[in-house]
Coordinates of C-alpha atoms and ligand atoms in Angstrom, one line a residue:
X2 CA -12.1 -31.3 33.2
X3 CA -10.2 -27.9 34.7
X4 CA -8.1 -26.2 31.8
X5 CA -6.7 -22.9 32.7
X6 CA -5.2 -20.5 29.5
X7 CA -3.0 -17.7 31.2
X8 CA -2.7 -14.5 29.8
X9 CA 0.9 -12.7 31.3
X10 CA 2.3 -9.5 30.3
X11 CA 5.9 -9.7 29.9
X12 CA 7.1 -6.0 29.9
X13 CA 6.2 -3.7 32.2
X14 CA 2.4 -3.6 32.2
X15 CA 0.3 -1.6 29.4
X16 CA 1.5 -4.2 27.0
X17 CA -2.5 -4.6 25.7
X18 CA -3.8 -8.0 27.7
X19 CA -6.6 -6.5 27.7
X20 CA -7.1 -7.0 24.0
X21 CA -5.8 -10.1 23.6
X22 CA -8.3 -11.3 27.1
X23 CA -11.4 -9.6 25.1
X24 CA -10.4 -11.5 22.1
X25 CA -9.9 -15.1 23.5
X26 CA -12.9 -14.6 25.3
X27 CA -15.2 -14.0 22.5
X28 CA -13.3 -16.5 20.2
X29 CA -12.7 -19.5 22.8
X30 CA -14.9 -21.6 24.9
X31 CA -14.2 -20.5 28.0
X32 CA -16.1 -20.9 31.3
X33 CA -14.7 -18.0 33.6
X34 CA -12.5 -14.9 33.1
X35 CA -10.0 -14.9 35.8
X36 CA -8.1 -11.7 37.1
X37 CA -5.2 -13.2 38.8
X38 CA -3.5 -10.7 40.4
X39 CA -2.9 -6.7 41.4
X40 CA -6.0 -4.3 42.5
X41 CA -7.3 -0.7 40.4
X42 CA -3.2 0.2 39.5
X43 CA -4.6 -1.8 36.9
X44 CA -6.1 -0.3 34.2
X45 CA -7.0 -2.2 30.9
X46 CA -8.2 -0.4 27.6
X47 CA -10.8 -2.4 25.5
X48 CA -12.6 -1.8 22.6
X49 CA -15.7 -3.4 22.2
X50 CA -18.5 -3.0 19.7
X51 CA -16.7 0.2 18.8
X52 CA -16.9 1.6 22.2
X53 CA -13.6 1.9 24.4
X54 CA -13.6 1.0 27.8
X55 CA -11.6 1.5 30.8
X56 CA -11.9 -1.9 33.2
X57 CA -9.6 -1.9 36.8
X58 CA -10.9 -4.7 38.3
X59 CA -13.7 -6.3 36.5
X60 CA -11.8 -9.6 33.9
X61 CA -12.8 -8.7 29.9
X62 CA -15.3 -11.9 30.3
X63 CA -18.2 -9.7 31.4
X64 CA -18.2 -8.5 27.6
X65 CA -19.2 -11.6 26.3
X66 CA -21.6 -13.2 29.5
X67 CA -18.6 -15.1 30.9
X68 CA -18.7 -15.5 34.3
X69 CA -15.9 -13.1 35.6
X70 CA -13.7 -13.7 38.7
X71 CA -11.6 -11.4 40.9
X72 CA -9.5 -13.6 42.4
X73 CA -8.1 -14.4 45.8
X74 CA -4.5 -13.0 44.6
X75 CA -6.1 -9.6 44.0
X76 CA -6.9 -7.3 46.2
X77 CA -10.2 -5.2 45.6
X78 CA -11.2 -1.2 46.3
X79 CA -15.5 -2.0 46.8
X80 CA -15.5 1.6 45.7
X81 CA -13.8 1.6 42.3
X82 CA -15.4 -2.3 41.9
X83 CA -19.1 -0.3 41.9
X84 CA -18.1 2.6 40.2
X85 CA -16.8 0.0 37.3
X86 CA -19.9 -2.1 37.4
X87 CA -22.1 1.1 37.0
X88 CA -19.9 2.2 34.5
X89 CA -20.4 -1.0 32.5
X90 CA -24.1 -1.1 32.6
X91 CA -24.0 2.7 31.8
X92 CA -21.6 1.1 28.8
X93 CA -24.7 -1.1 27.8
X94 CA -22.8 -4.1 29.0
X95 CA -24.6 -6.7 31.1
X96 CA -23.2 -7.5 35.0
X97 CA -25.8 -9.0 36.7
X98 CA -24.5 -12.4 38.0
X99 CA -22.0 -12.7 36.1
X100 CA -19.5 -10.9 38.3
X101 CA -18.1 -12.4 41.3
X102 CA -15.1 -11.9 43.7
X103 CA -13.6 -14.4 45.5
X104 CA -14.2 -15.1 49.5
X105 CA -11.0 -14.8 50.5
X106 CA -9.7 -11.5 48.4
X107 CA -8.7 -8.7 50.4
X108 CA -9.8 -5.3 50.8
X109 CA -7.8 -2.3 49.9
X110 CA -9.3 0.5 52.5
X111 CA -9.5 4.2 52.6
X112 CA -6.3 4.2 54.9
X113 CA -4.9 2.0 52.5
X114 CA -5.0 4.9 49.3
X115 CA -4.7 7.4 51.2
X116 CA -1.3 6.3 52.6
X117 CA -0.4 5.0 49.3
X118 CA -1.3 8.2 47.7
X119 CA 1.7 10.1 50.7
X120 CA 3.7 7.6 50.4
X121 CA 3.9 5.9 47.0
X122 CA 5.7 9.0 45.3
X123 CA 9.0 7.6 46.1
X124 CA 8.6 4.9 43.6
X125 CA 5.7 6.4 41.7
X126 CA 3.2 4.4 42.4
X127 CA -0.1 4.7 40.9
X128 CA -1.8 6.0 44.5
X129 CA -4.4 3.4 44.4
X130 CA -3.4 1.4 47.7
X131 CA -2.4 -1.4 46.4
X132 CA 1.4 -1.6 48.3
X133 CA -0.4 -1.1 51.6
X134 CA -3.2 -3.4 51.1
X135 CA -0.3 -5.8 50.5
X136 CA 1.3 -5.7 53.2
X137 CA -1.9 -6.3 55.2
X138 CA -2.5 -9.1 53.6
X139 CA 0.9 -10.6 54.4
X140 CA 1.1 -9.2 58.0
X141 CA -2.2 -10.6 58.7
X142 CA -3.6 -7.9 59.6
X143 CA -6.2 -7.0 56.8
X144 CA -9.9 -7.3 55.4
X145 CA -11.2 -10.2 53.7
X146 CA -14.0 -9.4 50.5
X147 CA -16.2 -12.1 53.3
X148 CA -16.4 -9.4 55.9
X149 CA -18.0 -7.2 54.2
X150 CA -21.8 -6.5 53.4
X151 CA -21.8 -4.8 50.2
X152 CA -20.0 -7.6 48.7
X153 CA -22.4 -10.3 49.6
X154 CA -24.1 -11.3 46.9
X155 CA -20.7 -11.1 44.8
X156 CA -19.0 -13.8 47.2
X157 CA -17.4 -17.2 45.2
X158 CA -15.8 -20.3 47.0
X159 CA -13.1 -20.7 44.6
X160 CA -13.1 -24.5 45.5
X161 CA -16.0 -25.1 44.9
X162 CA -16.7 -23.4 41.8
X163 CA -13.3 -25.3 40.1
X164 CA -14.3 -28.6 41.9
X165 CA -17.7 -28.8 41.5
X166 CA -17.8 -31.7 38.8
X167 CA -18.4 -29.7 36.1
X168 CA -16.5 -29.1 32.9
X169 CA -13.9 -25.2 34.3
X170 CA -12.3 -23.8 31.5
X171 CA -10.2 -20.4 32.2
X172 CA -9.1 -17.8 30.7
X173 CA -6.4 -16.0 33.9
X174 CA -6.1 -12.4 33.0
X175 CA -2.7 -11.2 34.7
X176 CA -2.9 -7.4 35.8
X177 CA 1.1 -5.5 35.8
X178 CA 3.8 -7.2 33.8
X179 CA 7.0 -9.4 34.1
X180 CA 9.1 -6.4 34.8
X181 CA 6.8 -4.9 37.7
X182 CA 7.0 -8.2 39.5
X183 CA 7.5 -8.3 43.3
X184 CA 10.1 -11.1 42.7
X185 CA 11.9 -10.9 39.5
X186 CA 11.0 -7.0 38.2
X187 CA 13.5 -4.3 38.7
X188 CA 13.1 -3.9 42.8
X189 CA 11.7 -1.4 44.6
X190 CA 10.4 -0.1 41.3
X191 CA 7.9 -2.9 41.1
X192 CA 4.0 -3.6 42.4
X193 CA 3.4 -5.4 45.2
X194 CA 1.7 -8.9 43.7
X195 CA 3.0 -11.8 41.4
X196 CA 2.4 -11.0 38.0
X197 CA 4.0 -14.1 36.4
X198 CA 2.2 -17.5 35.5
X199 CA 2.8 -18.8 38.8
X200 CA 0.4 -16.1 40.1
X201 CA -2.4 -17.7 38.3
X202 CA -2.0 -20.8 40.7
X203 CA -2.1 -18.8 43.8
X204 CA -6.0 -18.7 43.0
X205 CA -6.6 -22.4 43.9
X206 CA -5.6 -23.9 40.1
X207 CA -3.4 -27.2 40.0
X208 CA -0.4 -26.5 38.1
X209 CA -1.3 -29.7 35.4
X210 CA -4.8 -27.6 34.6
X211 CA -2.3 -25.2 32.6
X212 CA -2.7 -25.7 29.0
X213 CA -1.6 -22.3 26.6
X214 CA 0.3 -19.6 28.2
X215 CA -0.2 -16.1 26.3
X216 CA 2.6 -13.5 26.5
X217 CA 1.6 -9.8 25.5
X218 CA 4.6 -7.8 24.7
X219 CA 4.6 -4.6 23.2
X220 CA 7.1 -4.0 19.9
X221 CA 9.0 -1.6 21.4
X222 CA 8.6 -1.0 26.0
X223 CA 7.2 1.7 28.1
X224 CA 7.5 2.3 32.0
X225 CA 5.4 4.1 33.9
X226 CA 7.1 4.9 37.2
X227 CA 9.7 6.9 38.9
X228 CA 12.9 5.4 37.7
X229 CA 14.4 6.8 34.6
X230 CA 14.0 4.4 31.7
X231 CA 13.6 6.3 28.2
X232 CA 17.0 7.8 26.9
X233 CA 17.6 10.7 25.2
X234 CA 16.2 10.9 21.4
X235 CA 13.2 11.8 19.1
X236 CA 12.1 8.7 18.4
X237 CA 10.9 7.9 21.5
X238 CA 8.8 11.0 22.3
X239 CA 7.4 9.6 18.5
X240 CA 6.7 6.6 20.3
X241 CA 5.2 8.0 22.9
X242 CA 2.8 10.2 20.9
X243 CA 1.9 7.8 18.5
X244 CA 1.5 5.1 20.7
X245 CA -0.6 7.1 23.2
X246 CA 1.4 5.9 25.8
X247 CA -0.5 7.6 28.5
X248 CA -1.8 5.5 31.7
X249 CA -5.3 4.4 31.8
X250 CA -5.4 4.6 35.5
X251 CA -3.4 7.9 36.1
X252 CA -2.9 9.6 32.8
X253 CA 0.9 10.1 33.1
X254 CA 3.2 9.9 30.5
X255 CA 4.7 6.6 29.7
X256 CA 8.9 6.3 29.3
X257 CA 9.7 4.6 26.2
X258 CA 12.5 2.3 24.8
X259 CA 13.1 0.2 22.5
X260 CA 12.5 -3.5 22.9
X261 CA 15.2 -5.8 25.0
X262 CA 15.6 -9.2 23.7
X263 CA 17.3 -10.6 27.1
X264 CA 14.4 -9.4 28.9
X265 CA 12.0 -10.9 26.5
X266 CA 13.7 -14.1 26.5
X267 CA 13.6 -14.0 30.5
X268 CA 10.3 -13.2 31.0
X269 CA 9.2 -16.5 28.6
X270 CA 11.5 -18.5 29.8
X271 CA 10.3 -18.3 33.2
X272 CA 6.8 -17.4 32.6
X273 CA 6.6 -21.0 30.3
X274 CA 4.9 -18.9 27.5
X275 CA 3.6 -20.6 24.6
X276 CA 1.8 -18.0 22.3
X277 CA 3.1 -14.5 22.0
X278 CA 1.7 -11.6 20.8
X279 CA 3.4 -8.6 20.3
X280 CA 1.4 -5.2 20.0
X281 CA 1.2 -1.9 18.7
X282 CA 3.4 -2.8 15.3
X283 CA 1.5 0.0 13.5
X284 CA 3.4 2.9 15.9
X285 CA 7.0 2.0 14.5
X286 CA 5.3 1.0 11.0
X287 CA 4.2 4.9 10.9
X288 CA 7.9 6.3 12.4
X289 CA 9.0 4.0 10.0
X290 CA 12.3 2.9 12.9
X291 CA 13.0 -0.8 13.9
X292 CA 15.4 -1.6 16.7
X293 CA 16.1 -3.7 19.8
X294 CA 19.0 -4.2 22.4
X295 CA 20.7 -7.6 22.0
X296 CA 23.7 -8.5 24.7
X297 CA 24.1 -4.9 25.6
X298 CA 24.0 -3.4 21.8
X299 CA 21.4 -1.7 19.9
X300 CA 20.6 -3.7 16.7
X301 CA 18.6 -1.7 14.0
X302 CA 16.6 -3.2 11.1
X303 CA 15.8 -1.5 7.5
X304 CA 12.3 -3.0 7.8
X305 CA 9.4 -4.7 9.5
X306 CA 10.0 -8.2 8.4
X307 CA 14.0 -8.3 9.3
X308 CA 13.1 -7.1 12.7
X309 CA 10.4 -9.8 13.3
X310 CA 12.4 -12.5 11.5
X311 CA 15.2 -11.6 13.9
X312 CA 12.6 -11.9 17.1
X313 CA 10.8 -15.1 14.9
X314 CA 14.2 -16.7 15.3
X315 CA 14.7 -16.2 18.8
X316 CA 11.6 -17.0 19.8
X317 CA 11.9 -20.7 17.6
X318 CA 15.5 -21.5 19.5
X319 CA 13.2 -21.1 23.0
X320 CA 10.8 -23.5 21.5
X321 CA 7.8 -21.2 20.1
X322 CA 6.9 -22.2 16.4
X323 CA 6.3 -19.0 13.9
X324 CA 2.6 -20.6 13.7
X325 CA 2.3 -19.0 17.3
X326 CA 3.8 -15.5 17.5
X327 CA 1.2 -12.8 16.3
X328 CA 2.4 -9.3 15.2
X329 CA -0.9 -7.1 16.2
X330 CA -1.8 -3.8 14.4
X331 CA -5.1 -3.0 15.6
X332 CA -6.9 -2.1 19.0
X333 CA -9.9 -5.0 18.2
X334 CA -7.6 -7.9 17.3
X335 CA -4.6 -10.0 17.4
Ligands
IMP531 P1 1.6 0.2 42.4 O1 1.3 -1.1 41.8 O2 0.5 1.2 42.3 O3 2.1 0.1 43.8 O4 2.8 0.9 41.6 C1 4.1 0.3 41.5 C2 4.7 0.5 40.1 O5 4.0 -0.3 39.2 C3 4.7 1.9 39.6 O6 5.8 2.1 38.7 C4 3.4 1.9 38.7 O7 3.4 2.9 37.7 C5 3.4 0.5 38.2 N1 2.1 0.0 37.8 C6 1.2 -0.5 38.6 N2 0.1 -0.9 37.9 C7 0.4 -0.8 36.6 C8 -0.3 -1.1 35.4 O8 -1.4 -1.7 35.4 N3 0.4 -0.8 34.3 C9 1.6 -0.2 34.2 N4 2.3 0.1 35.4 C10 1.7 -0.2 36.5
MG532 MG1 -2.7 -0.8 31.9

């Protein structure tokens, strides 16, 4: 048996997968916790026994003894991968074998960040190599996780650990979001990897081994990045503050909007989501403001419930029953 649950951010990233990969982990069966995609631009927030962390690389099933993957559509800084697994045993977190990195990952070098970190302003990227190590990748011209030493005893054959006879069930933890996409974000202002549920694939799973597909939105969107996203008004520095919309991995200021329904229903449409949870309800609960853009307009609600009865009903005419959409108010749960 090979079941694969895929866990994709549909926004732009900093939606909260992390939350919702730390709870499935701990409340379903799974075998491995699967980063999918991306490199240490990633940066995902978890609370766990009360403590928060700050994961790049490392999947959310080390929390719970899961064996955890970095997968071969990642690529992976060996620096920031040791200074994290340090950093979870300094945590009181447990790492020892149940880490592992795929073969045939590839390396992001020191050339690599420090080219990104010249370079990346253009687009604001998040300095950490990622476009560059790309590229290599792609040209054929970069570094395999199998060539080098420190990695060793970290090394999986992909094929052989989801062949090997025994019951694989995974949990694939996506890193970015819908709209950062290489293909179908808003381009050049994107990352360099796929970020959708077809990236989950890329790391050696049979497309019939999908079984539940978990979208993470937020309730209203942020963009980190160089474009100009936020518009002018209060409400969204409100958003911004409240939210603590400030990147894990760089500490800059997220842009803030409110939520688009067209983009929502793209990014489930094509990313075959069946469960949706959409985070961070408190933040407009406490500005007491409900709105989205629908067919160019901004629609505004008096209260909670007419603005997720409005989304409820969108969501049901795409095929997602009520039972399945989650409206989360809390950092430890969905
Ligand atoms: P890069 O992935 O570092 O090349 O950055 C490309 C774009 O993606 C920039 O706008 C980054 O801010 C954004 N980005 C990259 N990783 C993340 C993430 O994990 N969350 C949110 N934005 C990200
Ligand atoms: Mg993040």
């Amino acid at each position: 048996m090979l079941i694969t649950d895929v866990i994709v951010d549909l926004q732009y990233g900093d939606c909260g997968k992390g939350k919702v990969a730390h709870f499935l982990s701990k409340t379903k069966k799974y075998t491995h916790v699967l980063r999918y995609n991306g490199g240490c631009n990633a940066g995902h927030t978890i609370f766990h026994k009360g403590k928060k962390f700050v994961t790049h690389h490392i999947p959310a099933g080390v929390f719970f003894g899961v064996r955890s993957v970095i997968g071969s559509g990642c690529v992976l800084d060996p620096d920031q991968f040791f200074r994290e697994i340090k950093m979870l045993e300094g945590g009181g977190v447990a790492t020892r074998g149940k880490i592992f990195i795929a073969n045939n990952t590839h390396i992001i070098t020191q050339a690599n960040k420090d080219e990104d970190k010249k370079k990346g302003g253009k687009i604001g990227t998040t300095g950490r190599g990622n476009g560059p190590a790309y590229r290599e990748k792609y040209g054929r011209t970069g570094v395999r996780a199998e060539k080098i030493p420190a990695l060793k005893p970290y090394l999986m054959d992909l094929y052989r650990e989801w062949y090997s006879g025994k019951d694989v069930k995974i949990l694939a933890e996506g890193a970015q979001g819908f709209g950062l996409d290489i293909d179908w974000g808003d381009y050049p202002f994107v990352t360099s990897s796929h970020c959708t549920t077809a990236g989950a694939l890329l790391n050696g799973l049979p497309p019939s081994s999908i079984r539940d597909v978990w979208g993470v939105a937020k309730i209203y969107e942020t963009y980190v990045g160089s474009k100009k996203f936020q518009p002018k008004g209060k409400v969204f520095d409100q958003m911004a503050e409240l939210g603590e919309e400030y990147g894990s991995t760089t500490g800059r200021r997220r842009q803030c909007n409110w939520m688009n329904i067209q983009t929502l229903e793209r990014a489930v449409r094509m990313n075959g989501v069946t469960h949706i949870v959409f985070n961070k309800v408190d933040v407009l609960r406490t500005i007491q403001k409900w709105a989205v853009y629908d067919n160019g307009k901004k629609v505004e609600f008096k209260t909670e419930k007419a603005m997720q009865d409005f989304i409820v009903k969108r969501l049901k005419s795409l095929g997602i029953a009520r039972a399945r959409v989650y409206f989360s108010e809390s950092k430890e749960r969905i």
